[in-house]
XYZ file of N, CA and C in Angstrom:
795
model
N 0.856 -1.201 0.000
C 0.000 0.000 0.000
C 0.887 1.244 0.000
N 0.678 2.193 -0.932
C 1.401 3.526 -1.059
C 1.163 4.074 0.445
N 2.400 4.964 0.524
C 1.992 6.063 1.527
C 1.596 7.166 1.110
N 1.171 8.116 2.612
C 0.394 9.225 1.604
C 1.006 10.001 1.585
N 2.223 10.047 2.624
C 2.876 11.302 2.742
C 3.651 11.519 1.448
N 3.962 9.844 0.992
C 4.876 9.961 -0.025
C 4.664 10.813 -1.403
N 3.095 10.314 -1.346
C 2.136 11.042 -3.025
C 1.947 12.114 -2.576
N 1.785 12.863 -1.653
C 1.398 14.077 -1.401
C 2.437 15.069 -1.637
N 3.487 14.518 -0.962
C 4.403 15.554 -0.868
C 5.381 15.586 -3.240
N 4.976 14.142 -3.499
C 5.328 14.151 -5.036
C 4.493 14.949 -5.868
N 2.968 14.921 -5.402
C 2.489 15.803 -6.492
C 2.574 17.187 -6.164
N 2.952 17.917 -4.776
C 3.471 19.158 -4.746
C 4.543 19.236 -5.124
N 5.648 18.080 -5.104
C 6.840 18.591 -5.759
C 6.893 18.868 -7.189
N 6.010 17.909 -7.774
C 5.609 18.020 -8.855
C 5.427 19.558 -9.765
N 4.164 19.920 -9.033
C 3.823 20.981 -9.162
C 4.428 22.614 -9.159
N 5.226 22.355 -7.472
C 6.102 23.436 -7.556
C 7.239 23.125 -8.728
N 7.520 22.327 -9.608
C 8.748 22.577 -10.574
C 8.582 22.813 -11.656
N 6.733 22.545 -12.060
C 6.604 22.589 -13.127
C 6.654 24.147 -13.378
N 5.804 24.689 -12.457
C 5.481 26.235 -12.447
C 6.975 26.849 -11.738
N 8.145 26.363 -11.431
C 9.399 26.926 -11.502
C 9.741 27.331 -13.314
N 9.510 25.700 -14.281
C 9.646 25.673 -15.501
C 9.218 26.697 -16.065
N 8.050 27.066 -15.338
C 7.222 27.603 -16.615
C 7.901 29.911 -16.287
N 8.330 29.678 -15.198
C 8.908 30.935 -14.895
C 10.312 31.511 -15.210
N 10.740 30.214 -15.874
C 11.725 30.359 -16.678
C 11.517 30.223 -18.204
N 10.495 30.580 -18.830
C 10.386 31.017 -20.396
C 10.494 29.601 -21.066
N 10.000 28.264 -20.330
C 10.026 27.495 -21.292
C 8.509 27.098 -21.756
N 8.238 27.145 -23.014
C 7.623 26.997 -23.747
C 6.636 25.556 -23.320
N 5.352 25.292 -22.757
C 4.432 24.055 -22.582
C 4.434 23.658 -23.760
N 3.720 22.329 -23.505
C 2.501 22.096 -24.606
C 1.353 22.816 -25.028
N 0.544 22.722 -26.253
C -0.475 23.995 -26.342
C -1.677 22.798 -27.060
N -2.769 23.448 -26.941
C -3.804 22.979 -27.588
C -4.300 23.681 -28.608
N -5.227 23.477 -29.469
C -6.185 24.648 -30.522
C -6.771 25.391 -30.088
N -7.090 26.319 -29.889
C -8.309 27.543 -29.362
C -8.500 28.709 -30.465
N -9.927 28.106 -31.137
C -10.036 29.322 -32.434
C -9.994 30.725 -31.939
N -10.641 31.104 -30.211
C -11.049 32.225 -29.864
C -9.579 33.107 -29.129
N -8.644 32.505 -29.664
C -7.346 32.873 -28.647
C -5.708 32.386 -29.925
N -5.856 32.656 -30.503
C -4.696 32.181 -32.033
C -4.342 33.170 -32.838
N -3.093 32.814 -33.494
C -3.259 33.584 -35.178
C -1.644 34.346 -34.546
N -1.043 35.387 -34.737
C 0.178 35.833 -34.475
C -0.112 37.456 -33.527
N 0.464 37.836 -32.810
C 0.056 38.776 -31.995
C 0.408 40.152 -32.828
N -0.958 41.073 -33.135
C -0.390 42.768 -33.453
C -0.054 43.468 -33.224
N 0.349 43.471 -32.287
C 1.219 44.753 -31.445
C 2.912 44.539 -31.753
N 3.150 45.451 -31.387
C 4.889 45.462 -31.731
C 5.385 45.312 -30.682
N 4.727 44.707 -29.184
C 5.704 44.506 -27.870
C 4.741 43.781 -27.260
N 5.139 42.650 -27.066
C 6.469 41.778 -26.552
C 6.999 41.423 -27.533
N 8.052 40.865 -27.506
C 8.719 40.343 -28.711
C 9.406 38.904 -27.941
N 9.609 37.449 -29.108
C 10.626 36.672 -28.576
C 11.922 37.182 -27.812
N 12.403 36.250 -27.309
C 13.815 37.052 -26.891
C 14.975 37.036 -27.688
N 14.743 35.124 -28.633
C 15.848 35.095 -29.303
C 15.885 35.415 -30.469
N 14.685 35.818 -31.043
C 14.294 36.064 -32.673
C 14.273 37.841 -32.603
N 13.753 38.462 -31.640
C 12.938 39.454 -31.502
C 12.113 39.435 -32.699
N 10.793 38.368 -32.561
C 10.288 38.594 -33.818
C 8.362 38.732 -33.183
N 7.450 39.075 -33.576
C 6.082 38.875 -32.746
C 6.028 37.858 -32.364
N 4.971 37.325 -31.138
C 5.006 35.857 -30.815
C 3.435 35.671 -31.207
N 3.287 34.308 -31.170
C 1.584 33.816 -31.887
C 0.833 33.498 -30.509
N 0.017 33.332 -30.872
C -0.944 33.334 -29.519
C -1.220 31.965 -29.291
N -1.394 31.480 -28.085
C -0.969 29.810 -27.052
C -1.973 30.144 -26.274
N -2.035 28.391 -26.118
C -2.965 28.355 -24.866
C -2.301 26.845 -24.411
N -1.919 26.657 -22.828
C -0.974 25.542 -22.634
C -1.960 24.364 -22.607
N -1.355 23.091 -22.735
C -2.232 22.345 -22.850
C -1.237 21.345 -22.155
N -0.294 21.893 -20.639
C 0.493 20.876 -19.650
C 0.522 20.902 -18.248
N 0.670 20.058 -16.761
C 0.476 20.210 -16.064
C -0.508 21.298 -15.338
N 0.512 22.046 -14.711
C -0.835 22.980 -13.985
C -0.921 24.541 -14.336
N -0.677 24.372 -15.580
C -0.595 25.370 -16.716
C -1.292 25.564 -17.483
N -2.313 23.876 -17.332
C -3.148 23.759 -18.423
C -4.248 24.897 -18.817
N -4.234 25.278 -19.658
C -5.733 26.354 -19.833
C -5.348 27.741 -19.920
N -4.226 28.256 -19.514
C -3.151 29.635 -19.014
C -3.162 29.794 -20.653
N -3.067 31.072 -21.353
C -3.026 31.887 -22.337
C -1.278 32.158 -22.184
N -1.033 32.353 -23.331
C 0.321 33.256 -23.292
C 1.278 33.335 -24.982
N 1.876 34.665 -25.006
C 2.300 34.436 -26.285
C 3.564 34.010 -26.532
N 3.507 33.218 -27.663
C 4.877 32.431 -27.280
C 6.053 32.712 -28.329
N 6.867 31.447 -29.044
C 7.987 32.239 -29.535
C 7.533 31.476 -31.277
N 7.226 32.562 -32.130
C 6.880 32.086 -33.506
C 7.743 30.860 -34.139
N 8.668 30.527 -34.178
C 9.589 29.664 -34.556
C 9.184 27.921 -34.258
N 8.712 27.709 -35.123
C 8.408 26.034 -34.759
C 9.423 25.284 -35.295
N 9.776 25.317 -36.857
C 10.653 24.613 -37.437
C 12.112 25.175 -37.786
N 12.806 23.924 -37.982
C 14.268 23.999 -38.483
C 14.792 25.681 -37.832
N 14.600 25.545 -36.224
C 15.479 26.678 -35.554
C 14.953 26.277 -34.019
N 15.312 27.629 -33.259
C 15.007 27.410 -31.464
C 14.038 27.861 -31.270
N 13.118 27.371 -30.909
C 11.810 27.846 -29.784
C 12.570 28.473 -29.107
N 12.918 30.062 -28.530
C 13.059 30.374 -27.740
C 11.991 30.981 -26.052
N 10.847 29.899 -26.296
C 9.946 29.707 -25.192
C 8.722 30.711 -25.155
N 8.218 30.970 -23.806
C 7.432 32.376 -23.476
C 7.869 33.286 -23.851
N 7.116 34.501 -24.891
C 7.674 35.522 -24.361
C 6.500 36.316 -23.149
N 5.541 36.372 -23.323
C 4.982 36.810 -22.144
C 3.421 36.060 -21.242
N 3.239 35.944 -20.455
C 1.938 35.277 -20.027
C 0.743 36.086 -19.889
N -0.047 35.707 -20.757
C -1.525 36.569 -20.644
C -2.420 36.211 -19.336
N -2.998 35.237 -18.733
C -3.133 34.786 -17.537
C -2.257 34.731 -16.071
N -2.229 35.077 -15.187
C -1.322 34.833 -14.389
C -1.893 33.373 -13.639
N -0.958 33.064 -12.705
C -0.901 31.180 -11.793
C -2.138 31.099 -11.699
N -2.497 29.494 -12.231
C -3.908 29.762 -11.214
C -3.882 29.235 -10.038
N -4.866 29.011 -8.927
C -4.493 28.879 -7.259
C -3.996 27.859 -6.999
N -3.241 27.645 -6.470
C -2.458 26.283 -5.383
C -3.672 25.105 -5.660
N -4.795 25.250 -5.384
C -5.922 24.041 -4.953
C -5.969 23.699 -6.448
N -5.858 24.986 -7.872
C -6.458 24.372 -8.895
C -5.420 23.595 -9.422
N -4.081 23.998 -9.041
C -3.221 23.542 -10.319
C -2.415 21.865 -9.885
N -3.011 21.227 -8.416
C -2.760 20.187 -7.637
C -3.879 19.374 -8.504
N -5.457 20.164 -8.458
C -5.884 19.383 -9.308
C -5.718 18.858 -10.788
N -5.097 19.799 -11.263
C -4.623 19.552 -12.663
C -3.283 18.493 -12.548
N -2.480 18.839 -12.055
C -1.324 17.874 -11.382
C -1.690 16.410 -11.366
N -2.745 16.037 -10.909
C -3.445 14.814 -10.508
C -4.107 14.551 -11.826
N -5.065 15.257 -12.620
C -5.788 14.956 -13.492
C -4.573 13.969 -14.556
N -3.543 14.995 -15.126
C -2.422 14.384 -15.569
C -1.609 13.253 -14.990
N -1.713 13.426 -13.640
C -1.120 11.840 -13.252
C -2.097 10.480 -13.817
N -3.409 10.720 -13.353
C -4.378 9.708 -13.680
C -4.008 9.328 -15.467
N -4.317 10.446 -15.886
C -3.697 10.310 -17.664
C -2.736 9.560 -17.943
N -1.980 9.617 -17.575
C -0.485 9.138 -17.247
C -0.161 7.397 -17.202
N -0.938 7.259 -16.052
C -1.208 6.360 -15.475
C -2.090 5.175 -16.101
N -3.319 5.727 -16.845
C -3.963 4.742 -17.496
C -3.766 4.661 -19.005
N -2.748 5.612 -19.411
C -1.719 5.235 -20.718
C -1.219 4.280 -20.721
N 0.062 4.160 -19.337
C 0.917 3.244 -19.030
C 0.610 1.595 -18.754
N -0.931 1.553 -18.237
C -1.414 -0.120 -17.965
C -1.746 0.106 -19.353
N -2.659 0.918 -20.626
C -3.210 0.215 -21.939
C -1.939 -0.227 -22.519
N -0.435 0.682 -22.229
C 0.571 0.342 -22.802
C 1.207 -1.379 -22.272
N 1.211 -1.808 -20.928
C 1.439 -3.036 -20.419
C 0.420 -3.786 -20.908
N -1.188 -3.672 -21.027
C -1.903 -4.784 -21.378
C -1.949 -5.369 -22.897
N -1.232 -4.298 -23.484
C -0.633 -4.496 -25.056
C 0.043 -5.057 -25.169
N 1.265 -4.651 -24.374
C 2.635 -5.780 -24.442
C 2.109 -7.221 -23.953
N 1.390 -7.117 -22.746
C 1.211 -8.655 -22.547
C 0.286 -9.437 -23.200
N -0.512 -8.639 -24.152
C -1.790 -9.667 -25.189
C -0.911 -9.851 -26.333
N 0.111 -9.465 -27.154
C 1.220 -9.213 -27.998
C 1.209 -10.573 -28.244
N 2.137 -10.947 -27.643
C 2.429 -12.560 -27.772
C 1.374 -13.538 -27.929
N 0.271 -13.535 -27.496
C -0.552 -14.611 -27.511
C -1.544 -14.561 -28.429
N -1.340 -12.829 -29.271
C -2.237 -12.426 -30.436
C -1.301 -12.597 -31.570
N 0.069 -12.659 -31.597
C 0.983 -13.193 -32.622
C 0.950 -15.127 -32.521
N 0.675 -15.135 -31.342
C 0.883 -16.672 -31.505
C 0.018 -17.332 -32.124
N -1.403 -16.550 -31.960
C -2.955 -16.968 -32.846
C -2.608 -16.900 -34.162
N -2.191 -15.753 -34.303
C -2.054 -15.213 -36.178
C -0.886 -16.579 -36.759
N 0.292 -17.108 -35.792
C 0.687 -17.491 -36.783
C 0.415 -18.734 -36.749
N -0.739 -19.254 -36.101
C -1.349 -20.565 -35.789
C -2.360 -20.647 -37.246
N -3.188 -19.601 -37.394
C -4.283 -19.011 -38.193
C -3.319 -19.428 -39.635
N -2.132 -18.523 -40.045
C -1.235 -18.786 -40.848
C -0.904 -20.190 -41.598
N -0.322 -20.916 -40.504
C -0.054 -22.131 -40.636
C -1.307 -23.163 -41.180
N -2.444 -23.315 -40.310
C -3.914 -23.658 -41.059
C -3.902 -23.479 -42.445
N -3.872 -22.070 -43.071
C -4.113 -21.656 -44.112
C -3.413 -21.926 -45.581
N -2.167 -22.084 -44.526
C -1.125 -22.611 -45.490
C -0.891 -24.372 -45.789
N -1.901 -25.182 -44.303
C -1.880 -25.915 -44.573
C -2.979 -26.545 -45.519
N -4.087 -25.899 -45.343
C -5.411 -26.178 -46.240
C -4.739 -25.920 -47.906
N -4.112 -24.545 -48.275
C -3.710 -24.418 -49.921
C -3.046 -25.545 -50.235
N -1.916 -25.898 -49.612
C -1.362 -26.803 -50.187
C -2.634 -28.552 -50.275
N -3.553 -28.626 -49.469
C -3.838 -29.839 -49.680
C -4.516 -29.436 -50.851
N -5.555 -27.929 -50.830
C -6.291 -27.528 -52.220
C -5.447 -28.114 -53.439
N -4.319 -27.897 -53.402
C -3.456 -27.793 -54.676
C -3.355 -29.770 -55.022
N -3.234 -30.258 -54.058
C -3.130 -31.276 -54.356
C -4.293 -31.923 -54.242
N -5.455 -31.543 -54.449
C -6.801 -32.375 -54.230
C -6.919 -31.506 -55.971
N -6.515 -30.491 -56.463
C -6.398 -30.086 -57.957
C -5.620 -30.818 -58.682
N -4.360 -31.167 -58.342
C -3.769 -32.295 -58.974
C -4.328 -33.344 -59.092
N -4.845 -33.727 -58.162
C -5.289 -35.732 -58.619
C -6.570 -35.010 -59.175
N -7.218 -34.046 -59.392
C -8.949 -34.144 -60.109
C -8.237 -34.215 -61.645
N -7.406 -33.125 -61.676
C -6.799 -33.032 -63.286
C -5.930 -34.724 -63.636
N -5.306 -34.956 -63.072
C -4.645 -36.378 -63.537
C -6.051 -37.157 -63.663
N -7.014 -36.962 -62.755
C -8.480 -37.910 -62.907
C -8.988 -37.526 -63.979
N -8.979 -36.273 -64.657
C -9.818 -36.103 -65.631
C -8.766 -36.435 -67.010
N -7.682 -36.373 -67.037
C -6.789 -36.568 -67.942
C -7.210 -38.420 -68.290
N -6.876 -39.121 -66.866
C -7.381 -40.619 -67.044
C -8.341 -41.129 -67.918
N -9.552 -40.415 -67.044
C -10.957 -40.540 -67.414
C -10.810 -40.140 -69.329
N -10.408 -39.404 -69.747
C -10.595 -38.963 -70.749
C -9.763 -39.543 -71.490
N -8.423 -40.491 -71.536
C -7.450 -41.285 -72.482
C -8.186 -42.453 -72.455
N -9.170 -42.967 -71.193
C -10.090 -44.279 -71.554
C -11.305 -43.928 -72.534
N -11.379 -42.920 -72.380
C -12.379 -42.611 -73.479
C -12.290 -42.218 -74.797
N -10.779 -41.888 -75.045
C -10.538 -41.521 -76.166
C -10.459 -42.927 -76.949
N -10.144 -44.379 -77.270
C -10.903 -45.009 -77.545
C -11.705 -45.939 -78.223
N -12.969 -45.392 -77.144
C -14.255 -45.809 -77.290
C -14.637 -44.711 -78.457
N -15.172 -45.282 -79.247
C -16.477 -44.581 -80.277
C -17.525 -45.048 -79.928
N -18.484 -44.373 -80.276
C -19.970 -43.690 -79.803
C -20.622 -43.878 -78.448
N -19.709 -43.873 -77.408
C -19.911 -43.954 -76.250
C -20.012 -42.201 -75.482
N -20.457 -41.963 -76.183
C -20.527 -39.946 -75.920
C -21.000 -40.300 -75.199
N -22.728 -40.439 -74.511
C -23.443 -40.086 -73.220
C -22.788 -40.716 -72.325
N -21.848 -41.926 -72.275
C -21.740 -42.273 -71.193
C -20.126 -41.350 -70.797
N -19.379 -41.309 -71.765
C -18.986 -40.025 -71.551
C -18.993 -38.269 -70.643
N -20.308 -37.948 -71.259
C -20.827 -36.896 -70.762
C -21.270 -36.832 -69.519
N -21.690 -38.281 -69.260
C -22.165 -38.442 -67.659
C -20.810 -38.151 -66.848
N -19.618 -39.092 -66.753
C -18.459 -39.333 -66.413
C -17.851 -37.916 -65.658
N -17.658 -37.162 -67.078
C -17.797 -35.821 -66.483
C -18.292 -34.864 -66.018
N -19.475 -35.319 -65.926
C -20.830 -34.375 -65.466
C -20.486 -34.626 -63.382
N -19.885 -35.960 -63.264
C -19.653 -36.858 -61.930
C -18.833 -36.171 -61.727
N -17.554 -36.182 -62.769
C -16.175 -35.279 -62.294
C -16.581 -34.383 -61.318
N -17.194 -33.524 -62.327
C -17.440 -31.925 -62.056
C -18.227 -31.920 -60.493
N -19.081 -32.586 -60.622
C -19.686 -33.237 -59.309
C -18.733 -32.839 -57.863
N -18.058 -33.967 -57.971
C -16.925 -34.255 -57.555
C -16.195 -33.083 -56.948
N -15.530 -32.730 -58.686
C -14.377 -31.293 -58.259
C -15.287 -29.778 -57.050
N -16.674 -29.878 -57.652
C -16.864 -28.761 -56.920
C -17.368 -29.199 -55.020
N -17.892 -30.305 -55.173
C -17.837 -31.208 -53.724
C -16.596 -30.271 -52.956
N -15.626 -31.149 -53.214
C -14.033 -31.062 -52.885
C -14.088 -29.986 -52.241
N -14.379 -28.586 -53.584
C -13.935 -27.155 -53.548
C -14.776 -26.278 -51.979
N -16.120 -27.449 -52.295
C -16.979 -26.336 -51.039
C -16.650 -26.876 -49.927
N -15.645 -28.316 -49.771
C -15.677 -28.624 -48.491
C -14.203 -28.349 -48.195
N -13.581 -27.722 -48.783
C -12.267 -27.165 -48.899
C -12.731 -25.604 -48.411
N -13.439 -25.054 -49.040
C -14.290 -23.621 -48.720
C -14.602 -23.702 -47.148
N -15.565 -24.863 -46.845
C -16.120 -24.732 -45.257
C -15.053 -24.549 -44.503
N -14.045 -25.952 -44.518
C -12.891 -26.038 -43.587
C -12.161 -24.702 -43.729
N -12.089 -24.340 -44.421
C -11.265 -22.736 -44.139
C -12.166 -21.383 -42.965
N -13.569 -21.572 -43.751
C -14.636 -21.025 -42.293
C -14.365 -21.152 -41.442
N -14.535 -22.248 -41.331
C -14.751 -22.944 -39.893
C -13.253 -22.605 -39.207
N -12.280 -22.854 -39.637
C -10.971 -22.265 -38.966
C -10.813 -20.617 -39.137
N -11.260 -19.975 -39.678
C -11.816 -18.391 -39.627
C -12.353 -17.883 -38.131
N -13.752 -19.287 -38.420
C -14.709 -19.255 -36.913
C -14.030 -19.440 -35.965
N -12.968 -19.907 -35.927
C -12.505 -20.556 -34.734
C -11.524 -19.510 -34.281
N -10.532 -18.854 -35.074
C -9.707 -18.079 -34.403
C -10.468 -16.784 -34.252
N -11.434 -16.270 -34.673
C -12.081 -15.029 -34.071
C -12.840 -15.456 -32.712
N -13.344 -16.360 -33.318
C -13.568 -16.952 -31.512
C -13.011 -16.730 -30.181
N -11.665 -17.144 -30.572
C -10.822 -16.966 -29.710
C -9.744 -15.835 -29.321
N -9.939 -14.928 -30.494
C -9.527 -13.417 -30.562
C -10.392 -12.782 -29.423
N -11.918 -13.111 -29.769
C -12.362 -12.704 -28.679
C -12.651 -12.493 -27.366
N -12.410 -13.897 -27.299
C -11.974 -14.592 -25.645
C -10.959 -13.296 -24.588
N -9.835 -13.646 -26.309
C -8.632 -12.874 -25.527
C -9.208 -11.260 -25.111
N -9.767 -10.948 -26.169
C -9.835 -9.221 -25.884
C -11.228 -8.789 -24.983
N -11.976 -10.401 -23.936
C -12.423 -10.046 -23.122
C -11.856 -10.365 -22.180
N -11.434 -11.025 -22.534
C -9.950 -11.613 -20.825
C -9.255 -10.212 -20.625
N -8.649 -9.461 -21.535
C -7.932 -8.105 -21.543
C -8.958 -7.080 -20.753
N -10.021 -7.047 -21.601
C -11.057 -6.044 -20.699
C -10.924 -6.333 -19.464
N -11.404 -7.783 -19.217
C -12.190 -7.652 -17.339
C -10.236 -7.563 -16.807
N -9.553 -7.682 -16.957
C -8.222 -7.806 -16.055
C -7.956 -5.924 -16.131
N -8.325 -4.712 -17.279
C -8.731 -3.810 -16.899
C -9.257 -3.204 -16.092
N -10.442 -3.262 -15.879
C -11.831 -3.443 -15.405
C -11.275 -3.530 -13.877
N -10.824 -4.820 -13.518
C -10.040 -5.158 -12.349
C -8.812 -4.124 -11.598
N -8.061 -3.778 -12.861
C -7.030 -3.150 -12.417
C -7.537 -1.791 -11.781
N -8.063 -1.028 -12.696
C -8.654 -0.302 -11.902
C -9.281 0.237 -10.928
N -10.613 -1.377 -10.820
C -11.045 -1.408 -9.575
C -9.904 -1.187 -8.346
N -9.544 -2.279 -8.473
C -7.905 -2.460 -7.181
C -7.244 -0.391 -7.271
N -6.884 0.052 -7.792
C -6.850 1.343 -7.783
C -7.494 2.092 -7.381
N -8.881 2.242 -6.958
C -10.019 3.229 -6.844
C -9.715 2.659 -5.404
N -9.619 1.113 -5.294
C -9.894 0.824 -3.807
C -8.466 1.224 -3.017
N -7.540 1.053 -3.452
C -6.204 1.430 -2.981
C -6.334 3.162 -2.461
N -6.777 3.859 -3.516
C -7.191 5.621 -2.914
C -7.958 5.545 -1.896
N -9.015 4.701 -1.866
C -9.942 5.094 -0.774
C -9.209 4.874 0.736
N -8.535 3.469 0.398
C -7.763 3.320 1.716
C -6.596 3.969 1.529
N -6.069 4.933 1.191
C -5.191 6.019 1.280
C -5.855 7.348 1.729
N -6.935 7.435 1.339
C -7.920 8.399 2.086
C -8.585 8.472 3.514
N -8.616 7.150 3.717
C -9.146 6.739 5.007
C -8.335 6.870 6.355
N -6.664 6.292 5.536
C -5.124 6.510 6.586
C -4.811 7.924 7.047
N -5.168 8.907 5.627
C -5.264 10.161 5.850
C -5.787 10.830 7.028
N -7.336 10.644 7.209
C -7.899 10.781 8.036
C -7.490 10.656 9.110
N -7.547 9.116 9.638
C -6.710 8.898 10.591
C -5.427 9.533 11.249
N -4.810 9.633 10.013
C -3.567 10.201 10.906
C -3.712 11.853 11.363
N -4.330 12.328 10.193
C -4.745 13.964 10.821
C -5.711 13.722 12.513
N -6.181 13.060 12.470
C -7.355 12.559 13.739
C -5.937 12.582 15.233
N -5.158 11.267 14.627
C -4.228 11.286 15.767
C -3.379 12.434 16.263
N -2.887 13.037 14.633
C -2.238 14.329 15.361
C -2.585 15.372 15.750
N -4.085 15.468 15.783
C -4.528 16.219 16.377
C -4.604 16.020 18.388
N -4.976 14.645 18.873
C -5.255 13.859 19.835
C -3.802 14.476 20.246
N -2.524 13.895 19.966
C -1.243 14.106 20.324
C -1.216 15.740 20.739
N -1.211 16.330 19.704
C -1.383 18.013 19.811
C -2.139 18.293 21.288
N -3.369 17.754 21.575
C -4.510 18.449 22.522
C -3.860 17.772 23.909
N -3.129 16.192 23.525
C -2.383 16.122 25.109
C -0.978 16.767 25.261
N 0.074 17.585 24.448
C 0.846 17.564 24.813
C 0.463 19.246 25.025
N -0.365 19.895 24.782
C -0.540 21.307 25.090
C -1.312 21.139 26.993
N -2.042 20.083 27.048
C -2.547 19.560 28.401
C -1.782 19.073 29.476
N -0.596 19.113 29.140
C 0.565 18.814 29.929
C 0.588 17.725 30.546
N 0.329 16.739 30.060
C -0.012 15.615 30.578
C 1.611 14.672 30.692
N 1.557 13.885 32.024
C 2.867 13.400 32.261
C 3.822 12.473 31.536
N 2.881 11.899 30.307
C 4.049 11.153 29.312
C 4.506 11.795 28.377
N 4.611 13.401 28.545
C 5.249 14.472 27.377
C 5.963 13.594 26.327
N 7.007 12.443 26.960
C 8.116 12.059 26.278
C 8.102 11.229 25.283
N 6.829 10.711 25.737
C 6.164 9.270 24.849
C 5.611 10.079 23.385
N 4.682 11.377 24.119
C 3.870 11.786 22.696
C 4.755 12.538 21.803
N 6.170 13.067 22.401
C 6.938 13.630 21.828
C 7.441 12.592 20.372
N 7.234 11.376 20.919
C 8.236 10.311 20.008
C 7.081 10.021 19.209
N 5.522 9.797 20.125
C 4.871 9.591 18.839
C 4.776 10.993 17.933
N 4.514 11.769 18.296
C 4.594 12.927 17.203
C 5.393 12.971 16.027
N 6.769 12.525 16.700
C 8.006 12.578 15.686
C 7.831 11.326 14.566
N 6.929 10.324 15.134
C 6.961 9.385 14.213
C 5.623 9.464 13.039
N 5.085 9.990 13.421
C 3.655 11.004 12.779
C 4.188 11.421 11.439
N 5.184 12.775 12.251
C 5.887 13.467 11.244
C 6.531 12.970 9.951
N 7.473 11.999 10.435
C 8.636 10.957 9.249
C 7.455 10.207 8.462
């Protein structure tokens, strides 16, 4: 089980560095905004390293996200030389922790679709080249269930060459062939279905086995916060208790001193 002090104190560190970053002129990510774009008209601010106008931004990173500002015209084949000025100023401590977090969660459920990929990988290559092999094994028997019909009809037809005036019984002969050859062809046709049917079948299996182990993961996550929320509590509860006896002067000062300290760490 995570601690909380540990995530707490990461997504403020987080936070305070990004917005250090961003106070040093480096350039976020940006999104589209038709109502906020296009290159700025005024003749001041200027880049720093171009001195050239900057185009109009809107960030689209950490706890920056949504902040206006004009930035440095230069996209290609040269330097972004970053901000040049911010149209919005910070937004509050409470909002930009939430944004902090929003992006962790992002983050986060990138990284399992990226692991549940790698681990279905193998067992969705191992289908395909199972599927493969079938396919390749059915052509080749096709080819040779085409060979013996043609050597059969070649047969059939040097015994008949011959016979004189034996045409109808002839015509039947091959009427059977044909019979025959297309028999072959549709039950050559099914068996390929049917092994079609079978590996989507089991494509599917897999990519509901993938879902619910999702599904799961997450769950286990939602429940992991809550009981990180709950410890929270708790421990604000105790240090408060500690606080109200050691201001009460109560005679194990020394004890609550140590629990305090261990509160603290």
């Amino acid at each position: 089980m995570p601690s909380w002090n540990d995530e707490e104190t990461s997504s403020e560190e987080e936070c305070e560095a990004v917005s250090m970053d961003m106070g040093l002129m480096e350039e976020p990510d940006t999104t589209v905004e038709p109502l906020f774009c296009g290159q700025l008209e005024l003749a001041h601010p200027k880049c720093i390293l171009h001195q050239l106008r900057p185009i109009k931004r809107v960030a689209f990173e950490g706890p920056v996200t949504g902040r206006r500002f004009y930035g440095c015209p230069v996209q290609e084949n040269g330097v972004n030389c970053g901000v040049a000025e911010w149209v919005d100023g910070p937004w509050p401590t409470v909002l930009q922790r939430c944004l902090c977090k929003l992006w962790e969660m992002f983050h986060e459920q990138n990284f399992g679709r990226v692991q549940d990929k790698e681990k279905f990988e193998p067992e969705l290559a191992r289908l395909k080249s199972e599927h493969e092999r079938e396919l390749a094994k059915l052509r080749t028997e096709n080819d040779k269930l085409c060979i013996e019909y043609t050597k059969l009809v070649d047969d059939v037809s040097k015994m008949f060459d011959w016979q004189d005036g034996r045409v109808d019984k002839k015509q039947v002969e091959e009427e059977e062939l044909e019979k025959k050859k297309k028999e072959l062809e549709e039950k050559a046709m099914l068996e390929v279905q049917m092994e079609k049917l079978k590996l989507a079948k089991e494509q599917r299996c897999i990519l509901q086995s993938q879902a619910d182990i999702i599904k799961n993961t997450r769950k286990a996550i939602k429940d992991v916060e809550v009981d990180r929320d709950v410890l929270k509590k708790k421990k604000a509860k105790l240090e408060l208790v500690v606080a109200e006896l050691l201001n009460e002067g109560y005679g194990n000062k020394e004890k609550l001193e140590q629990i305090k300290a261990i509160l603290e760490s």
